[in-house]
Short mmCIF file of C-alpha atoms and ligand atoms in Angstrom, two decimals:
data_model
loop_
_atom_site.label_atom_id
_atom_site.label_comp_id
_atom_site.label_asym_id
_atom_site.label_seq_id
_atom_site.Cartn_x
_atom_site.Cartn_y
_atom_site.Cartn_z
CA UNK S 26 -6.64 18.15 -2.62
CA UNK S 27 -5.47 18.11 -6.25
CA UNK S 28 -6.94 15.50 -8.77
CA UNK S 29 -5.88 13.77 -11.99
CA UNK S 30 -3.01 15.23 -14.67
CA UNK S 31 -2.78 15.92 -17.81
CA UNK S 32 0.19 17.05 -19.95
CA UNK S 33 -1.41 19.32 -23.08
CA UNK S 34 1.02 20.82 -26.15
CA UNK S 35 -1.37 23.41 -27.00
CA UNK S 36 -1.77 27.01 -25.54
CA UNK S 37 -5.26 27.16 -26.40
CA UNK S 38 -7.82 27.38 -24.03
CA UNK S 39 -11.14 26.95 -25.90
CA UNK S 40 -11.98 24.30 -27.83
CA UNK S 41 -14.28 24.40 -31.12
CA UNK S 42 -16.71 21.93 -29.30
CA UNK S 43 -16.90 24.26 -26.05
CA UNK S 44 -17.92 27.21 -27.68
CA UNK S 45 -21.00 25.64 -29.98
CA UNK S 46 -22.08 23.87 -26.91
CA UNK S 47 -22.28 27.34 -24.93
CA UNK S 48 -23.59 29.19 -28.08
CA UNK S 49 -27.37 28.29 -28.17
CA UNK S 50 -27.77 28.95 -24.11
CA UNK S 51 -26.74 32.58 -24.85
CA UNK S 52 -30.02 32.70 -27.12
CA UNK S 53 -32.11 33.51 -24.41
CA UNK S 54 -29.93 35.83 -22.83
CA UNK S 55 -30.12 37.85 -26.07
CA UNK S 56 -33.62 37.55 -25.99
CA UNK S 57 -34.27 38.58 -22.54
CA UNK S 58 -31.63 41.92 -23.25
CA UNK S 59 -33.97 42.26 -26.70
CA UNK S 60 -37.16 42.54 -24.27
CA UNK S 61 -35.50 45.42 -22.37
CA UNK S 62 -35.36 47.94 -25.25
CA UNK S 63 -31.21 46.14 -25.86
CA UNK S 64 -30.55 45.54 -29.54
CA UNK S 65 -27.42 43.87 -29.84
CA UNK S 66 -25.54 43.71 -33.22
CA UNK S 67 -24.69 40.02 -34.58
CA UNK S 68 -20.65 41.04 -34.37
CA UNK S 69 -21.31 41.96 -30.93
CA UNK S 70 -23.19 38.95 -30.30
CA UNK S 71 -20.48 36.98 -31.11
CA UNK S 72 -17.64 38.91 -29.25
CA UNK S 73 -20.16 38.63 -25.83
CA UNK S 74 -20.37 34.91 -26.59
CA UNK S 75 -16.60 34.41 -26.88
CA UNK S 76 -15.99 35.97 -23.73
CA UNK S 77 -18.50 34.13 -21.47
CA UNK S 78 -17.51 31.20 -23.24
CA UNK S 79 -14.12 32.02 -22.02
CA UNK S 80 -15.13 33.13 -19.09
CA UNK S 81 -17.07 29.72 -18.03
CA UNK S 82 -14.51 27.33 -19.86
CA UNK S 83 -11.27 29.81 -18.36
CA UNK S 84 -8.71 28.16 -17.14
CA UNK S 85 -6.17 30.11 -15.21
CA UNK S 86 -2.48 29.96 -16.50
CA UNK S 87 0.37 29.83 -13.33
CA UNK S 88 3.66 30.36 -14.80
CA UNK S 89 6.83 29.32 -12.69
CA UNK S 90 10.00 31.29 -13.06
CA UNK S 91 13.21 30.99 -11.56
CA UNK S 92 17.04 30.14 -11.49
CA UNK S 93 17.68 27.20 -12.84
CA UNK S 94 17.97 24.17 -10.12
CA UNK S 95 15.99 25.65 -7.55
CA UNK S 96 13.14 23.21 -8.38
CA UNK S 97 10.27 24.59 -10.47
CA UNK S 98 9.50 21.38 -12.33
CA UNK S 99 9.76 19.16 -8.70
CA UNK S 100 7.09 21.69 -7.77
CA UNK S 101 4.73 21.84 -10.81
CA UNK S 102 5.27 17.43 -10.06
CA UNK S 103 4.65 18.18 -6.36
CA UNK S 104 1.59 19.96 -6.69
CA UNK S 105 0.22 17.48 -9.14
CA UNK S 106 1.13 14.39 -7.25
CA UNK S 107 2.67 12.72 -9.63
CA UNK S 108 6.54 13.13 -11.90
CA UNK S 109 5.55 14.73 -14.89
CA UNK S 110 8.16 16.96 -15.08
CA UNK S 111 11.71 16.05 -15.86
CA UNK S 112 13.88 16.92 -12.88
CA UNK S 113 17.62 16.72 -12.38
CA UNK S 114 19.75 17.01 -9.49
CA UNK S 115 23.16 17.62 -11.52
CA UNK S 116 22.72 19.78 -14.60
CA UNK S 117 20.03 22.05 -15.96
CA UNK S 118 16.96 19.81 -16.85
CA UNK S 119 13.88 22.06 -18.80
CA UNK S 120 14.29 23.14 -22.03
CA UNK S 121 11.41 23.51 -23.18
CA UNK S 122 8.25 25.48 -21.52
CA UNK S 123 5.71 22.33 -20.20
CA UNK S 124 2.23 23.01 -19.91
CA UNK S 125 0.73 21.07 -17.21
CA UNK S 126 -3.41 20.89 -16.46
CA UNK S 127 -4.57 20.45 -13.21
CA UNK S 128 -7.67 18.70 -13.60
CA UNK S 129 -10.68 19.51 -10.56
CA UNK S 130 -13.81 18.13 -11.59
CA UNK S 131 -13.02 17.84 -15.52
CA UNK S 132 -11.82 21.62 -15.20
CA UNK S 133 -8.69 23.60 -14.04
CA UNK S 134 -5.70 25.33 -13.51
CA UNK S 135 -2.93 25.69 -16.13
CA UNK S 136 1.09 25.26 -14.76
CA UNK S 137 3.59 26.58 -16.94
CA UNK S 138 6.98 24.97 -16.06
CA UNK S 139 9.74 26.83 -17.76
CA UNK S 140 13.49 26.46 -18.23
CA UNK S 141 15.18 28.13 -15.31
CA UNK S 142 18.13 31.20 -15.87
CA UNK S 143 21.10 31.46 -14.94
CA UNK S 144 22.75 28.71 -16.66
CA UNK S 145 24.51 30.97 -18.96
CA UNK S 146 24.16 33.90 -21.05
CA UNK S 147 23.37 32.72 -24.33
CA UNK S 148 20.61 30.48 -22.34
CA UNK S 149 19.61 33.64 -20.30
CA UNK S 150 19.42 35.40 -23.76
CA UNK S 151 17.31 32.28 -25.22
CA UNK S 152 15.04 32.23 -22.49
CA UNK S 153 14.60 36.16 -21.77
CA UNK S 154 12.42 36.01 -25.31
CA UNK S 155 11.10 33.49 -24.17
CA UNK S 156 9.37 34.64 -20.98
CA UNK S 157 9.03 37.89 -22.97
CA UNK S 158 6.29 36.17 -25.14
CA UNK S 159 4.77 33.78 -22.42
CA UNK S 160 4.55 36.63 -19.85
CA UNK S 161 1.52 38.28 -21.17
CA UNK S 162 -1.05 35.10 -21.38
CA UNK S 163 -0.54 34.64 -16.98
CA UNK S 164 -3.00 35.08 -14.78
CA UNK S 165 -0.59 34.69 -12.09
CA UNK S 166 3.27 34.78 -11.95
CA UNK S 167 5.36 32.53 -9.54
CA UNK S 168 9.11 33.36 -9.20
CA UNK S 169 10.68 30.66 -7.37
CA UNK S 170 14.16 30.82 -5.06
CA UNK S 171 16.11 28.06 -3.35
CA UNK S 172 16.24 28.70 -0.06
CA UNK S 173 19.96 27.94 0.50
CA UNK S 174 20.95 29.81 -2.25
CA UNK S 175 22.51 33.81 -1.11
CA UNK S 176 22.80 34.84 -4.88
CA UNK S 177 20.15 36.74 -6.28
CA UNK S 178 21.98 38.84 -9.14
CA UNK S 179 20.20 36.89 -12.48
CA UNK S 180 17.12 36.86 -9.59
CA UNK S 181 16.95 40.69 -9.69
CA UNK S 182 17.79 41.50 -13.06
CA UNK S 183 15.15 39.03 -14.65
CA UNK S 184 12.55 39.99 -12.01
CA UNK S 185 13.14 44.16 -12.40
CA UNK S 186 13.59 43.62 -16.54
CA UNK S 187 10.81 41.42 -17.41
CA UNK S 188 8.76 40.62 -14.98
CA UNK S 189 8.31 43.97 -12.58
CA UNK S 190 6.48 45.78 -15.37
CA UNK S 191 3.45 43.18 -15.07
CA UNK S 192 3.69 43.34 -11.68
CA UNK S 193 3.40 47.17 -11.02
CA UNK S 194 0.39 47.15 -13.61
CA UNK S 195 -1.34 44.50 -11.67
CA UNK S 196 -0.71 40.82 -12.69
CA UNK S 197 -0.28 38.42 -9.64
CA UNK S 198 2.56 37.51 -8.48
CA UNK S 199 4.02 34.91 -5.76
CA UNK S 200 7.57 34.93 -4.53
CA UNK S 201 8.26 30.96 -3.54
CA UNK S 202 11.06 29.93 -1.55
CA UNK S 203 11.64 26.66 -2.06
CA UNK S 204 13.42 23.84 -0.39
CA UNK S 205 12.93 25.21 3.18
CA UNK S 206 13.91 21.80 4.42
CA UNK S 207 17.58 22.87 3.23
CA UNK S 208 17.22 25.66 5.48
CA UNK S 209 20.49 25.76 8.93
CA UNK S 210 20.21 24.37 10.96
CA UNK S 211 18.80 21.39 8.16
CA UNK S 212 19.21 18.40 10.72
CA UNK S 213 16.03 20.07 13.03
CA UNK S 214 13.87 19.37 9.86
CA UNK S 215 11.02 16.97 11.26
CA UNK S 216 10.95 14.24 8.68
CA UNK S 217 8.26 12.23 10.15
CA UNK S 218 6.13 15.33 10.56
CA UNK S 219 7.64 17.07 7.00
CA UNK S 220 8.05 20.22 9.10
CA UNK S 221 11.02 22.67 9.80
CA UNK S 222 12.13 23.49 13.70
CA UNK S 223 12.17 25.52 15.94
CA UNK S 224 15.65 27.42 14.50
CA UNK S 225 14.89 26.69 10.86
CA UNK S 226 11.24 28.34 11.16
CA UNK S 227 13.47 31.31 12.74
CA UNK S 228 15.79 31.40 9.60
CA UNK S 229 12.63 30.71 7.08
CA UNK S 230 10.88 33.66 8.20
CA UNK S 231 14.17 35.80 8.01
CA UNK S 232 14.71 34.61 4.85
CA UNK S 233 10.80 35.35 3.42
CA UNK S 234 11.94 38.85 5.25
CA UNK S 235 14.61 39.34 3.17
CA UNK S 236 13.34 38.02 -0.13
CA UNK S 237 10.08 40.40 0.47
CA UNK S 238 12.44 43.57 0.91
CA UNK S 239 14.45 42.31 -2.12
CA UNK S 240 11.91 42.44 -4.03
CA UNK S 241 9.51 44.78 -2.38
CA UNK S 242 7.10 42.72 -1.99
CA UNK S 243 4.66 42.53 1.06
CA UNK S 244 5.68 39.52 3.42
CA UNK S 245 2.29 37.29 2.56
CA UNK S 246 3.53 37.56 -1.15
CA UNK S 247 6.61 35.54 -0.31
CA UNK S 248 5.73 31.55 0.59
CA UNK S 249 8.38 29.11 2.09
CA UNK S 250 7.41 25.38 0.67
CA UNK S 251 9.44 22.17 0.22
CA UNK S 252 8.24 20.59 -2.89
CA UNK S 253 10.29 17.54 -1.97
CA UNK S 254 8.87 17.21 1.53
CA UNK S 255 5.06 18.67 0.20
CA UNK S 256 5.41 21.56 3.07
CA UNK S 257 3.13 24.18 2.56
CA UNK S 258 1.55 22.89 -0.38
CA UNK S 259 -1.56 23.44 0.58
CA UNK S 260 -1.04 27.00 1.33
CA UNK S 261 0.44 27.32 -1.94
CA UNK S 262 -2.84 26.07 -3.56
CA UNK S 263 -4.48 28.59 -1.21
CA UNK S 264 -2.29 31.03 -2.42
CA UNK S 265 -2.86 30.61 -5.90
CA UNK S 266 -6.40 30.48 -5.52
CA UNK S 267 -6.73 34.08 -4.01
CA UNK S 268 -3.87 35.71 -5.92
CA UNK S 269 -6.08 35.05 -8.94
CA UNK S 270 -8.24 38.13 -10.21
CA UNK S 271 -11.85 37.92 -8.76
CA UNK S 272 -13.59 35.94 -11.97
CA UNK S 273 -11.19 33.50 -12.46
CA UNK S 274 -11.02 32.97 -8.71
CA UNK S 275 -15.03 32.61 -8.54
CA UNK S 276 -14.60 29.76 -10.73
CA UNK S 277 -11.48 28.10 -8.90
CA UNK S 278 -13.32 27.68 -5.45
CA UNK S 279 -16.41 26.79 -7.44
CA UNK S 280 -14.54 23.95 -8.94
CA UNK S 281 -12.89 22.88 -5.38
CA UNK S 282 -15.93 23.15 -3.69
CA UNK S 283 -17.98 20.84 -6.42
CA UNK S 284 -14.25 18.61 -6.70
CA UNK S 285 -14.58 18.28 -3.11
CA UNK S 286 -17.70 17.39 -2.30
CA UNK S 287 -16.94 14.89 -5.40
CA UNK S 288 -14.60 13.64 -3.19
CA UNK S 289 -16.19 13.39 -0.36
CA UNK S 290 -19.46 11.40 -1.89
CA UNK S 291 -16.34 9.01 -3.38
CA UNK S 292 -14.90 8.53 -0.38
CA UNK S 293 -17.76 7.86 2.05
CA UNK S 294 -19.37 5.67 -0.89
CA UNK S 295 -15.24 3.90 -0.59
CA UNK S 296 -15.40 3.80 2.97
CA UNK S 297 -18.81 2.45 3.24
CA UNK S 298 -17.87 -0.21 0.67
CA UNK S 299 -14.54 -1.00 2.63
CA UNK S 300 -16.63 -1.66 5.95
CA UNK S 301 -18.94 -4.15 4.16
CA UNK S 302 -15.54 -5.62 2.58
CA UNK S 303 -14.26 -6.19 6.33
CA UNK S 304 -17.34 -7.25 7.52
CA UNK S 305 -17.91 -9.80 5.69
CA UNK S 306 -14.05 -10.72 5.42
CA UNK S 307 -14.70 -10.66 9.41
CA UNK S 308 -17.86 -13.11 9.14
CA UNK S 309 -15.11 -15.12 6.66
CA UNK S 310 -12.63 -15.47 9.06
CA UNK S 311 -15.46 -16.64 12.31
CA UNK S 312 -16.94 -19.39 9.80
CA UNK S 313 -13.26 -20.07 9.05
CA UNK S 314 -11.58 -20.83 12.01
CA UNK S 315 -15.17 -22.65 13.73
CA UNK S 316 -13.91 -24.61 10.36
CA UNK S 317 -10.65 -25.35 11.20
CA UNK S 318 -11.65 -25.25 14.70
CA UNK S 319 -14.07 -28.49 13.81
CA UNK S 320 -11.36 -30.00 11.10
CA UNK S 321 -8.97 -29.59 14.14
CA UNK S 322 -11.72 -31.83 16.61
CA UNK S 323 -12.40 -34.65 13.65
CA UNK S 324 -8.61 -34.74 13.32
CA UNK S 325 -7.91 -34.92 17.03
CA UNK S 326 -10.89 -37.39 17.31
CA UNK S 327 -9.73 -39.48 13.95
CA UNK S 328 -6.20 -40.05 15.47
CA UNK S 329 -7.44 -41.00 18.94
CA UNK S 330 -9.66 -42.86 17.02
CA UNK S 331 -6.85 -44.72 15.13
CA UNK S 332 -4.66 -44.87 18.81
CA UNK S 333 -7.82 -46.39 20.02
CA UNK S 334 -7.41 -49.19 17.31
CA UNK S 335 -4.42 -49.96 17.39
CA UNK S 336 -4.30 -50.08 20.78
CA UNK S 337 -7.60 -52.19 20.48
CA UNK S 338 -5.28 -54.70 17.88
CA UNK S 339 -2.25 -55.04 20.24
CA UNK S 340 -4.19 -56.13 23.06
CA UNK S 341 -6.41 -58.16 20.65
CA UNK S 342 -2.49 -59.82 19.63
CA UNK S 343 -1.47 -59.65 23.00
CA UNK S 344 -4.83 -62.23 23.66
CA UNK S 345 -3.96 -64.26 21.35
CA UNK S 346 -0.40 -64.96 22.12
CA UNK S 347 -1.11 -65.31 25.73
CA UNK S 348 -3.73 -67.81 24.59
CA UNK S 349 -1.08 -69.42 21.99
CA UNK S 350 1.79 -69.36 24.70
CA UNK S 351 -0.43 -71.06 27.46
CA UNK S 352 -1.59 -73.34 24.62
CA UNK S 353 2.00 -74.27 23.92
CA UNK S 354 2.62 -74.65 27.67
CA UNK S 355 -0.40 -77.05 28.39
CA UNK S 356 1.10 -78.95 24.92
CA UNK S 357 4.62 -78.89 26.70
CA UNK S 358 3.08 -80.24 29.84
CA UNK S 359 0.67 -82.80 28.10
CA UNK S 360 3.50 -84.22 25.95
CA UNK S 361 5.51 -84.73 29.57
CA UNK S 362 2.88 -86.05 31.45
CA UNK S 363 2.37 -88.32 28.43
CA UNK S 364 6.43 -89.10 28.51
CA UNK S 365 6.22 -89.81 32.40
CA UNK S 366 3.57 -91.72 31.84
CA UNK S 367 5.44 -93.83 29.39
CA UNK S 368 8.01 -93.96 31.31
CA UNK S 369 5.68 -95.11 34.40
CA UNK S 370 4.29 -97.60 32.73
CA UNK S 371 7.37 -99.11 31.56
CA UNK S 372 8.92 -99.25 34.33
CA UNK S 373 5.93 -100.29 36.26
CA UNK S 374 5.64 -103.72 33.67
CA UNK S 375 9.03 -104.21 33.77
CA UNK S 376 8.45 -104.25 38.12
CA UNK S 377 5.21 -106.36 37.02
CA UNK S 378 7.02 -108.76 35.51
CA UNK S 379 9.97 -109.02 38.00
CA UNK S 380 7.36 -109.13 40.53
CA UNK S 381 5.48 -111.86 38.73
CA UNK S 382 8.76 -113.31 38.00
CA UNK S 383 9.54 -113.45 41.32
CA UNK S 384 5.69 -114.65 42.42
CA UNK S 385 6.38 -118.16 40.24
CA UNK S 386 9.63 -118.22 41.90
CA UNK S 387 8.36 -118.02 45.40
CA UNK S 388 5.30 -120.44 44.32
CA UNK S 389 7.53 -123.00 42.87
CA UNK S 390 10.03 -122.74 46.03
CA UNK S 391 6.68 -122.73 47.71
CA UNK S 392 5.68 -126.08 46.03
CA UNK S 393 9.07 -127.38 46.02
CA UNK S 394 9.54 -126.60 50.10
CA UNK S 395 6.32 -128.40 50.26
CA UNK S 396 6.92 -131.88 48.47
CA UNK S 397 9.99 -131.62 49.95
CA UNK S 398 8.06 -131.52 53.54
CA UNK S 399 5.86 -133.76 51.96
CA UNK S 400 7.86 -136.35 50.76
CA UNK S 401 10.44 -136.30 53.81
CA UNK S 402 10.56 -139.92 54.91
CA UNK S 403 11.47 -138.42 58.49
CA UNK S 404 8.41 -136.94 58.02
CA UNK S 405 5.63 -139.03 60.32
CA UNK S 406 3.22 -138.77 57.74
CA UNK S 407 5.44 -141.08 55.86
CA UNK S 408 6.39 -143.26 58.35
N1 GTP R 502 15.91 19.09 -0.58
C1 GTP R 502 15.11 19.48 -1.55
N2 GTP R 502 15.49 19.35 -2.83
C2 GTP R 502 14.65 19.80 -3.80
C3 GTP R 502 13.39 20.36 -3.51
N3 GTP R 502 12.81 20.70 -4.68
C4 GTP R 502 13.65 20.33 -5.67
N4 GTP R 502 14.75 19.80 -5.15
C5 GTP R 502 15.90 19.25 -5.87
O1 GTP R 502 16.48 20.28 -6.66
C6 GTP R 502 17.02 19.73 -7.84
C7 GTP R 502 16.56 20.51 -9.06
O2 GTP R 502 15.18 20.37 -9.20
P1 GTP R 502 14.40 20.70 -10.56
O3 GTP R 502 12.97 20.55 -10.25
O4 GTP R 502 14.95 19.94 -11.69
O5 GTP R 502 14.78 22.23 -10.74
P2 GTP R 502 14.29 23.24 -11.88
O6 GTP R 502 14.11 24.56 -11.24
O7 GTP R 502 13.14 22.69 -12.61
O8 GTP R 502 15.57 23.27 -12.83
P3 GTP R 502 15.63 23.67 -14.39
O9 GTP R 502 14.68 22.81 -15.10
O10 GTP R 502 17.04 23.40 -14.77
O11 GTP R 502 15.30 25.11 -14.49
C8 GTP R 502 16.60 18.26 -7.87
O12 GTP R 502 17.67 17.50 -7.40
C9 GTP R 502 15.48 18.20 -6.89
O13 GTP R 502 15.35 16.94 -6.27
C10 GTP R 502 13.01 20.49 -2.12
O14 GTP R 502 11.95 20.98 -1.76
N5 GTP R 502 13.91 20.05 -1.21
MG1 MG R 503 12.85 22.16 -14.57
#
């Protein structure tokens, strides 16, 4: 809705720049009035110049009155979308008038934010000269009340005193309640939605009802906003563009139209340039995870790989100490065998021998039987 801020000191609304710039395209409008029989004198010249020079670089001046605390400044900040304004929740906060720029398109709308009455009467004193001197330079007059608030005494008397006279001759003027979401029963208020219910939007409209006949004002001069909760806002805006007298309006909607379709030509060209952004972060995040959908695979396949290995060595290890234990066996078995053969073999000579032994014995008992047969003189051969 509203675009960028700027906080200006001064009260002036052309600038020295402005008004040579617009100076030389008037030329031709002279010229063309010259060519219809319309002499102009040079000091009228110049006063025609300075007014469409105001009239093309005008920018409409919204002061906002009111009681102090009911929350002018959290407006003017509410409106602008950002805290420019000093607000305070305890004491009286402005002292001094602010003049805030709304900025649509490079051009705009002027908020005066003003210290609020009622605080006491030297203040109220104070700041009755003051309005008295800013009143006249308004294009449009806001006079803000706090909904919750029943007192209107410093209400009436500033409004019938100082600002009524502008009023009956013809300056606009907007009655604002403000902080609707205060409004009984206050728990209905939607927060999610920034709305009032269905008994507070009863009590809101009495309320404008009552301020309007207070005042005697018709009913669509009085607007119920919360400039906390940004209800309304926008009819506010809306408001302020048609309370505005025709010329000045002319330019407004000119400048919201041209601001918005701005806008729109920035947005499409951000949205546009947000859907590339997530397509290709989309495209990103496929080649990604097929990435770490692949790094995942070589990892799966390097582990099994190394499982494979190892399992590979252990069975290779395995081998060889089946082959080392069977070699130790068959060297366990060979060194027996080699021991029983020993042993056989001893044991066989010593058996050899004995039997050998034994063999000479029998031979020579042999022999010995025999000579003995031989020799026997009882023996016939020997007879
Ligand atoms: N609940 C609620 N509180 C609000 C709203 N607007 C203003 N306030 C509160 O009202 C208090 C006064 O607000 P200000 O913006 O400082 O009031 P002000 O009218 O500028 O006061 P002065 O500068 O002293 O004249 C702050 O605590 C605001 O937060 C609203 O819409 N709803
Ligand atoms: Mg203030």
């Amino acid at each position: 809705m509203l675009a960028s801020v700027t906080c200006i000191k001064t009260h002036k609304i052309l600038s020295e720049k402005g008004m040579k710039a617009n100076k030389s395209s008037y030329t031709s409008l002279f010229s063309t009035l010259e060519k219809h029989g319309l002499i102009i004198a040079p000091e009228y010249k110049t006063k025609i110049e300075e007014r469409l020079n105001q009239v093309r670089n005008y920018e409409p001046k919204v002061g906002v009155f009111g009681k102090t605390g009911v929350g002018k400044s959290s407006l003017c900040n509410a409106l602008f979308g950002q805290d420019i304004c000093e607000i305070s929740d305890i004491k009286a906060c402005t002292r001094k008038p602010q003049e805030i720029l709304l900025s649509i398109g490079g051009r705009g709308l002027k908020l005066l934010d003003v210290p609020g009455v009622g605080e006491s009467s030297e203040r109220d004193k104070e700041y009755e000269e003051l309005y008295e001197k800013l009143l006249p330079e308004l294009d449009l007059i806001f006079w803000v009340f706090k909904a919750d608030d029943r007192a209107g005494s410093s209400d009436e008397r500033f409004y019938k005193r100082l600002i009524r006279p502008y009023v009956d001759a013809g300056k606009p003027f907007l009655a604002v309640i403000n902080q609707v979401d205060k409004i009984e029963p206050f728990r209905e208020w939607n927060e999610e939605e920034r709305r009032p219910g269905a008994k507070q939007s009863a009590n809101i409209d009495e309320k404008r009802k009552h301020i309007a006949g207070f005042f005697d004002l018709p009913l669509n001069k009085v607007l119920p906003i919360s400039a906390n909760e940004k209800y309304n806002l926008d009819k506010l805006v809306d408001s302020i563009i048609h309370a505005l007298p025709k010329e000045q309006k002319f330019i407004m909607l000119e400048k919201i139209h041209k601001a918005e379709e701005e806008n729109y030509v920035k947005l499409k060209a951000e949205a546009e340039k947000a859907q590339a952004e997530a397509e290709k972060a989309k495209d990103e995040a496929k080649r990604a995870k097929i990435k770490a959908e692949e790094e995942q695979a070589r990892f799966r396949y390097e582990k099994m790989k190394a499982e494979a290995e190892k399992v590979r060595a252990e069975a290779e290890r395995a081998k060889i100490e089946t082959i080392i234990s069977q070699f130790a066996r068959r060297e366990a078995e060979a060194s027996w065998l080699e021991i029983a053969a020993e042993v056989v073999s001893e044991t066989l000579g010593a058996a050899l021998e004995t039997g050998k032994a034994a063999l000479e014995a029998g031979k020579s008992a042999l022999e010995a039987g025999f000579n003995a047969v031989k020799n026997n003189k009882w023996m016939p051969w020997n007879w």
